[in-house]
């Protein structure tokens, strides 16, 4: 069966790392049909919308989508794309790799981030020249949906991040709902204030395995963890919906190195592995992870990891190991 994959490089280094991930996907031997689509700042600069309707429709109907990064238009691109695939959870693994200089060797944490609401729901207003407001949205239904996924993903148990001591109604609802659903499934949980959790991740990350987070907390805590494992060039992510998935590196456009050919493709390649897993090509996904781990351990490596290799060098090395 041919799998249709929409490919959206976006802006900056997305133009370099997404083609690298496509090369790796092609090397697996899976029957893919790649359909390239445009989105991002460069589309808006050419006189269009940063996310054309055609691109959104392609993502909404494809088997899966591989996305790079968007610049200033990020909120106008990635949020509607996640909505197009009905993504309710953003899965962000953060782990260390042999051969990579990491602040916390042995760290291996997965963040399950609520993906539809919170402060990213888009309800902002400028009331006066002096005052602007942001409405934070937390619903029981979205929290239940995330909790159901978390129970299936981590039946051995997980940590619930929250700030219910201050945001009593919103984070209180999130925490209580997730823990209630987990209890109904017989899944053990513990809860942690998200600011204290940030400190504990820096000091004792080995105490955590899976962390279930509200939207903004998941964004911040996973980026913090990237700094502990060796950088954003190593963190993939999966936006999971009931019937569609959108896969993207956690990093942004990296304008300081865009166009130089030295961007680390590993986060995007690992996102492609998550895409394969989502489509139930588990063996091929594991092959990619093994190949990436081998390259990270033995080289070549891009400058962000202390090497001097180009993006193409790392990509070719991964393909060769496949």
Coordinates of C-alpha atoms in Angstrom, one line a residue:
X1 CA 0.0 0.0 0.0
X2 CA 1.3 3.4 -1.0
X3 CA 1.4 5.9 1.9
X4 CA 0.8 9.6 1.0
X5 CA 3.1 11.9 2.9
X6 CA 2.7 15.7 2.7
X7 CA 6.1 17.4 3.0
X8 CA 6.2 21.0 4.1
X9 CA 9.8 22.3 4.5
X10 CA 8.8 25.7 5.7
X11 CA 11.4 28.4 6.4
X12 CA 15.1 28.5 7.4
X13 CA 16.7 25.2 8.1
X14 CA 13.5 23.5 7.4
X15 CA 14.5 23.7 3.8
X16 CA 17.6 21.7 4.6
X17 CA 16.5 19.1 7.2
X18 CA 13.2 18.1 5.8
X19 CA 14.7 16.9 2.4
X20 CA 17.3 15.0 4.5
X21 CA 14.5 13.2 6.4
X22 CA 12.8 12.4 3.1
X23 CA 16.0 10.8 1.8
X24 CA 16.1 8.7 4.9
X25 CA 12.4 7.6 4.6
X26 CA 13.1 6.7 0.9
X27 CA 16.0 4.5 2.1
X28 CA 13.7 2.4 4.3
X29 CA 12.0 0.8 1.2
X30 CA 8.5 1.7 2.4
X31 CA 6.2 2.7 -0.6
X32 CA 5.7 6.4 -0.1
X33 CA 4.2 9.0 -2.3
X34 CA 5.7 12.4 -1.3
X35 CA 3.6 15.5 -2.0
X36 CA 5.5 18.8 -1.4
X37 CA 3.5 21.8 -0.1
X38 CA 4.5 25.4 0.8
X39 CA 4.0 27.3 4.0
X40 CA 5.8 29.9 6.1
X41 CA 7.2 33.4 5.9
X42 CA 8.5 33.0 2.3
X43 CA 4.9 32.2 1.1
X44 CA 3.5 35.3 2.9
X45 CA 6.3 37.5 1.4
X46 CA 5.3 36.4 -2.0
X47 CA 1.9 37.9 -1.4
X48 CA 0.0 34.9 -0.1
X49 CA -1.2 33.6 3.2
X50 CA 1.6 31.8 5.3
X51 CA -0.6 28.7 5.2
X52 CA -2.4 28.4 1.9
X53 CA -5.7 26.5 1.9
X54 CA -4.3 24.0 -0.5
X55 CA -1.5 23.1 2.0
X56 CA -3.9 22.8 4.9
X57 CA -6.2 20.6 2.8
X58 CA -3.4 18.3 1.8
X59 CA -2.4 17.8 5.4
X60 CA -6.0 17.2 6.4
X61 CA -6.3 14.3 3.9
X62 CA -2.8 12.7 3.7
X63 CA -1.8 9.6 5.7
X64 CA 0.8 11.8 7.5
X65 CA 2.6 15.1 7.2
X66 CA 6.3 16.0 7.7
X67 CA 6.9 19.6 8.6
X68 CA 10.1 21.6 9.1
X69 CA 9.7 25.0 10.8
X70 CA 8.1 28.4 10.3
X71 CA 9.6 31.8 11.2
X72 CA 7.5 34.9 12.2
X73 CA 4.4 33.2 10.9
X74 CA 4.8 30.2 13.1
X75 CA 1.5 30.7 15.0
X76 CA -0.3 31.1 11.7
X77 CA 1.2 27.9 10.3
X78 CA 1.7 25.2 12.9
X79 CA -1.4 25.8 15.0
X80 CA -3.8 25.5 12.0
X81 CA -1.8 22.5 10.7
X82 CA -2.2 20.7 14.0
X83 CA -5.9 21.6 13.9
X84 CA -6.1 20.2 10.3
X85 CA -5.0 16.7 11.5
X86 CA -7.1 17.0 14.7
X87 CA -4.0 16.7 16.8
X88 CA -4.9 16.5 20.5
X89 CA -1.4 15.4 21.9
X90 CA 2.1 16.5 21.1
X91 CA 4.6 13.7 21.9
X92 CA 8.1 15.0 22.6
X93 CA 10.8 12.5 23.7
X94 CA 14.0 13.9 25.2
X95 CA 16.8 11.4 25.6
X96 CA 20.6 11.3 25.6
X97 CA 22.7 9.4 23.0
X98 CA 26.0 7.7 23.2
X99 CA 28.8 10.0 22.0
X100 CA 26.8 13.2 22.6
X101 CA 28.1 15.6 25.3
X102 CA 25.0 16.0 27.5
X103 CA 24.6 17.8 30.8
X104 CA 22.5 14.9 32.1
X105 CA 23.7 11.6 30.6
X106 CA 21.1 8.9 30.8
X107 CA 18.1 11.2 30.6
X108 CA 15.1 9.6 28.9
X109 CA 11.8 11.5 29.4
X110 CA 8.8 11.7 27.1
X111 CA 6.5 14.7 27.4
X112 CA 2.8 14.3 26.4
X113 CA 1.6 17.8 25.8
X114 CA -2.0 18.9 25.4
X115 CA -2.2 20.3 21.9
X116 CA -5.5 22.2 21.5
X117 CA -6.0 24.8 24.1
X118 CA -4.4 26.4 27.2
X119 CA -2.8 29.8 26.4
X120 CA -2.3 28.7 22.7
X121 CA -6.1 28.8 22.1
X122 CA -5.6 32.2 20.5
X123 CA -8.0 34.3 22.7
X124 CA -6.0 37.5 23.0
X125 CA -7.2 41.1 23.0
X126 CA -5.8 44.6 23.3
X127 CA -8.2 46.5 25.6
X128 CA -6.3 49.8 25.7
X129 CA -2.9 51.1 24.8
X130 CA -1.8 50.0 28.2
X131 CA -3.6 46.7 28.7
X132 CA -3.8 43.5 26.7
X133 CA -5.3 40.2 27.8
X134 CA -5.0 36.5 27.2
X135 CA -7.7 34.0 28.0
X136 CA -6.5 30.5 29.0
X137 CA -8.8 27.7 28.0
X138 CA -8.8 24.3 29.8
X139 CA -11.7 21.9 29.2
X140 CA -12.5 18.6 30.8
X141 CA -13.1 16.9 27.5
X142 CA -9.6 17.8 26.1
X143 CA -8.0 16.8 29.4
X144 CA -9.8 13.5 29.3
X145 CA -8.7 12.9 25.7
X146 CA -5.1 13.5 26.6
X147 CA -5.4 11.3 29.7
X148 CA -6.8 8.4 27.7
X149 CA -3.8 8.6 25.4
X150 CA -1.4 8.8 28.3
X151 CA -2.9 5.7 30.0
X152 CA -2.4 3.7 26.8
X153 CA 1.1 5.2 26.2
X154 CA 2.3 4.8 29.7
X155 CA 0.3 2.1 31.5
X156 CA 3.1 1.8 34.1
X157 CA 2.4 5.3 35.3
X158 CA 3.2 9.0 34.7
X159 CA 3.7 12.4 36.2
X160 CA 1.1 15.2 35.8
X161 CA 2.6 18.7 35.5
X162 CA 0.4 21.5 36.7
X163 CA 0.3 24.9 38.5
X164 CA -3.0 24.4 40.3
X165 CA -1.7 26.2 43.5
X166 CA -2.1 29.4 41.5
X167 CA -4.3 28.6 38.5
X168 CA -6.8 26.8 40.6
X169 CA -9.7 26.5 38.2
X170 CA -7.8 25.8 34.9
X171 CA -4.9 23.7 36.1
X172 CA -6.9 22.3 38.9
X173 CA -9.4 21.0 36.3
X174 CA -6.5 19.6 34.2
X175 CA -4.8 17.9 37.1
X176 CA -7.9 16.4 38.6
X177 CA -9.3 15.2 35.3
X178 CA -6.1 13.5 34.2
X179 CA -5.6 11.8 37.5
X180 CA -9.3 10.7 37.6
X181 CA -9.1 9.1 34.2
X182 CA -5.8 7.4 35.2
X183 CA -7.4 6.0 38.3
X184 CA -10.3 4.6 36.3
X185 CA -7.7 2.8 34.2
X186 CA -5.7 1.6 37.1
X187 CA -2.7 3.7 36.1
X188 CA -0.6 5.2 38.9
X189 CA 0.2 8.9 38.7
X190 CA 2.0 11.5 40.8
X191 CA 1.6 15.3 40.4
X192 CA 4.3 18.0 40.3
X193 CA 4.1 21.8 40.2
X194 CA 5.6 22.7 36.8
X195 CA 8.1 25.2 38.1
X196 CA 9.4 22.8 40.7
X197 CA 9.4 20.1 38.0
X198 CA 11.7 22.2 35.9
X199 CA 14.2 22.3 38.7
X200 CA 14.0 18.6 39.4
X201 CA 14.5 17.8 35.7
X202 CA 17.8 19.7 35.9
X203 CA 18.9 18.0 39.1
X204 CA 17.4 14.5 38.9
X205 CA 15.9 13.7 35.5
X206 CA 16.3 10.0 36.1
X207 CA 13.3 10.2 38.4
X208 CA 10.9 10.9 35.5
X209 CA 9.8 8.8 32.6
X210 CA 6.6 10.2 31.1
X211 CA 5.3 13.7 32.0
X212 CA 1.7 14.8 31.0
X213 CA 1.5 18.5 30.6
X214 CA -0.8 21.4 29.7
X215 CA 0.1 23.1 26.4
X216 CA 2.6 25.8 27.4
X217 CA 4.2 23.8 30.1
X218 CA 4.9 21.0 27.7
X219 CA 6.5 23.4 25.3
X220 CA 8.7 24.9 27.9
X221 CA 9.7 21.8 29.8
X222 CA 10.6 19.9 26.6
X223 CA 12.8 22.8 25.4
X224 CA 14.5 22.9 28.8
X225 CA 15.1 19.1 28.5
X226 CA 16.7 19.7 25.0
X227 CA 19.4 21.7 26.7
X228 CA 20.1 18.8 29.1
X229 CA 20.5 16.1 26.4
X230 CA 22.6 18.0 23.9
X231 CA 20.4 20.6 22.1
X232 CA 17.3 21.1 20.1
X233 CA 18.9 19.3 17.1
X234 CA 18.1 16.0 18.9
X235 CA 14.4 16.4 19.8
X236 CA 11.7 15.1 17.5
X237 CA 7.9 15.4 18.0
X238 CA 4.7 13.9 16.8
X239 CA 1.3 15.7 16.7
X240 CA -1.2 12.8 17.0
X241 CA -4.8 12.8 15.9
X242 CA -7.4 10.1 15.7
X243 CA -6.8 9.5 12.0
X244 CA -3.9 11.8 11.0
X245 CA -0.4 12.7 12.3
X246 CA 1.9 15.7 11.8
X247 CA 5.6 15.2 12.5
X248 CA 8.1 18.0 13.1
X249 CA 11.4 18.7 14.9
X250 CA 11.1 20.7 18.1
X251 CA 13.6 23.3 16.9
X252 CA 12.7 26.4 14.9
X253 CA 14.1 28.0 11.7
X254 CA 17.6 28.7 13.2
X255 CA 18.1 31.8 11.0
X256 CA 21.7 32.2 12.3
X257 CA 22.8 29.1 10.3
X258 CA 20.1 28.8 7.7
X259 CA 21.5 28.3 4.2
X260 CA 24.9 27.3 5.4
X261 CA 24.3 23.5 5.0
X262 CA 25.3 22.7 8.6
X263 CA 21.9 22.2 10.3
X264 CA 21.6 19.0 12.3
X265 CA 19.0 16.8 10.6
X266 CA 18.7 14.3 13.4
X267 CA 15.6 15.8 15.1
X268 CA 13.7 15.8 11.8
X269 CA 15.0 12.3 10.9
X270 CA 13.8 11.0 14.3
X271 CA 10.5 12.8 13.7
X272 CA 10.3 10.7 10.5
X273 CA 10.9 7.6 12.6
X274 CA 7.9 8.6 14.7
X275 CA 5.9 9.0 11.5
X276 CA 6.8 5.5 10.5
X277 CA 5.8 4.2 13.9
X278 CA 2.5 6.0 13.6
X279 CA 1.9 4.2 10.3
X280 CA 2.8 0.9 12.0
X281 CA 6.1 0.4 10.3
X282 CA 7.7 -0.3 13.6
X283 CA 10.7 -2.2 12.3
X284 CA 11.6 0.5 9.9
X285 CA 11.2 3.1 12.6
X286 CA 13.6 1.2 14.9
X287 CA 16.1 0.8 12.0
X288 CA 16.2 4.6 11.6
X289 CA 16.7 5.2 15.3
X290 CA 19.5 2.6 15.4
X291 CA 21.1 4.3 12.4
X292 CA 20.9 7.8 14.0
X293 CA 22.3 6.5 17.3
X294 CA 25.2 4.9 15.4
X295 CA 26.0 8.2 13.6
X296 CA 25.7 10.2 16.8
X297 CA 28.1 7.8 18.6
X298 CA 30.7 7.5 15.9
X299 CA 30.2 10.5 13.6
X300 CA 30.0 12.5 11.5
X301 CA 28.5 15.2 13.6
X302 CA 27.3 18.7 12.8
X303 CA 28.8 21.8 14.5
X304 CA 26.1 22.0 17.1
X305 CA 27.4 18.7 18.5
X306 CA 31.0 19.6 18.3
X307 CA 31.7 18.3 14.8
X308 CA 32.4 19.9 11.4
X309 CA 30.2 17.8 9.1
X310 CA 27.6 19.2 6.8
X311 CA 23.9 18.3 6.9
X312 CA 24.4 16.1 3.8
X313 CA 27.3 14.3 5.4
X314 CA 25.2 13.2 8.4
X315 CA 22.2 12.3 6.2
X316 CA 24.4 10.2 3.9
X317 CA 25.9 8.4 6.9
X318 CA 22.4 7.6 8.3
X319 CA 21.3 6.3 4.9
X320 CA 24.5 4.2 4.6
X321 CA 23.8 2.6 8.0
X322 CA 20.3 1.8 6.8

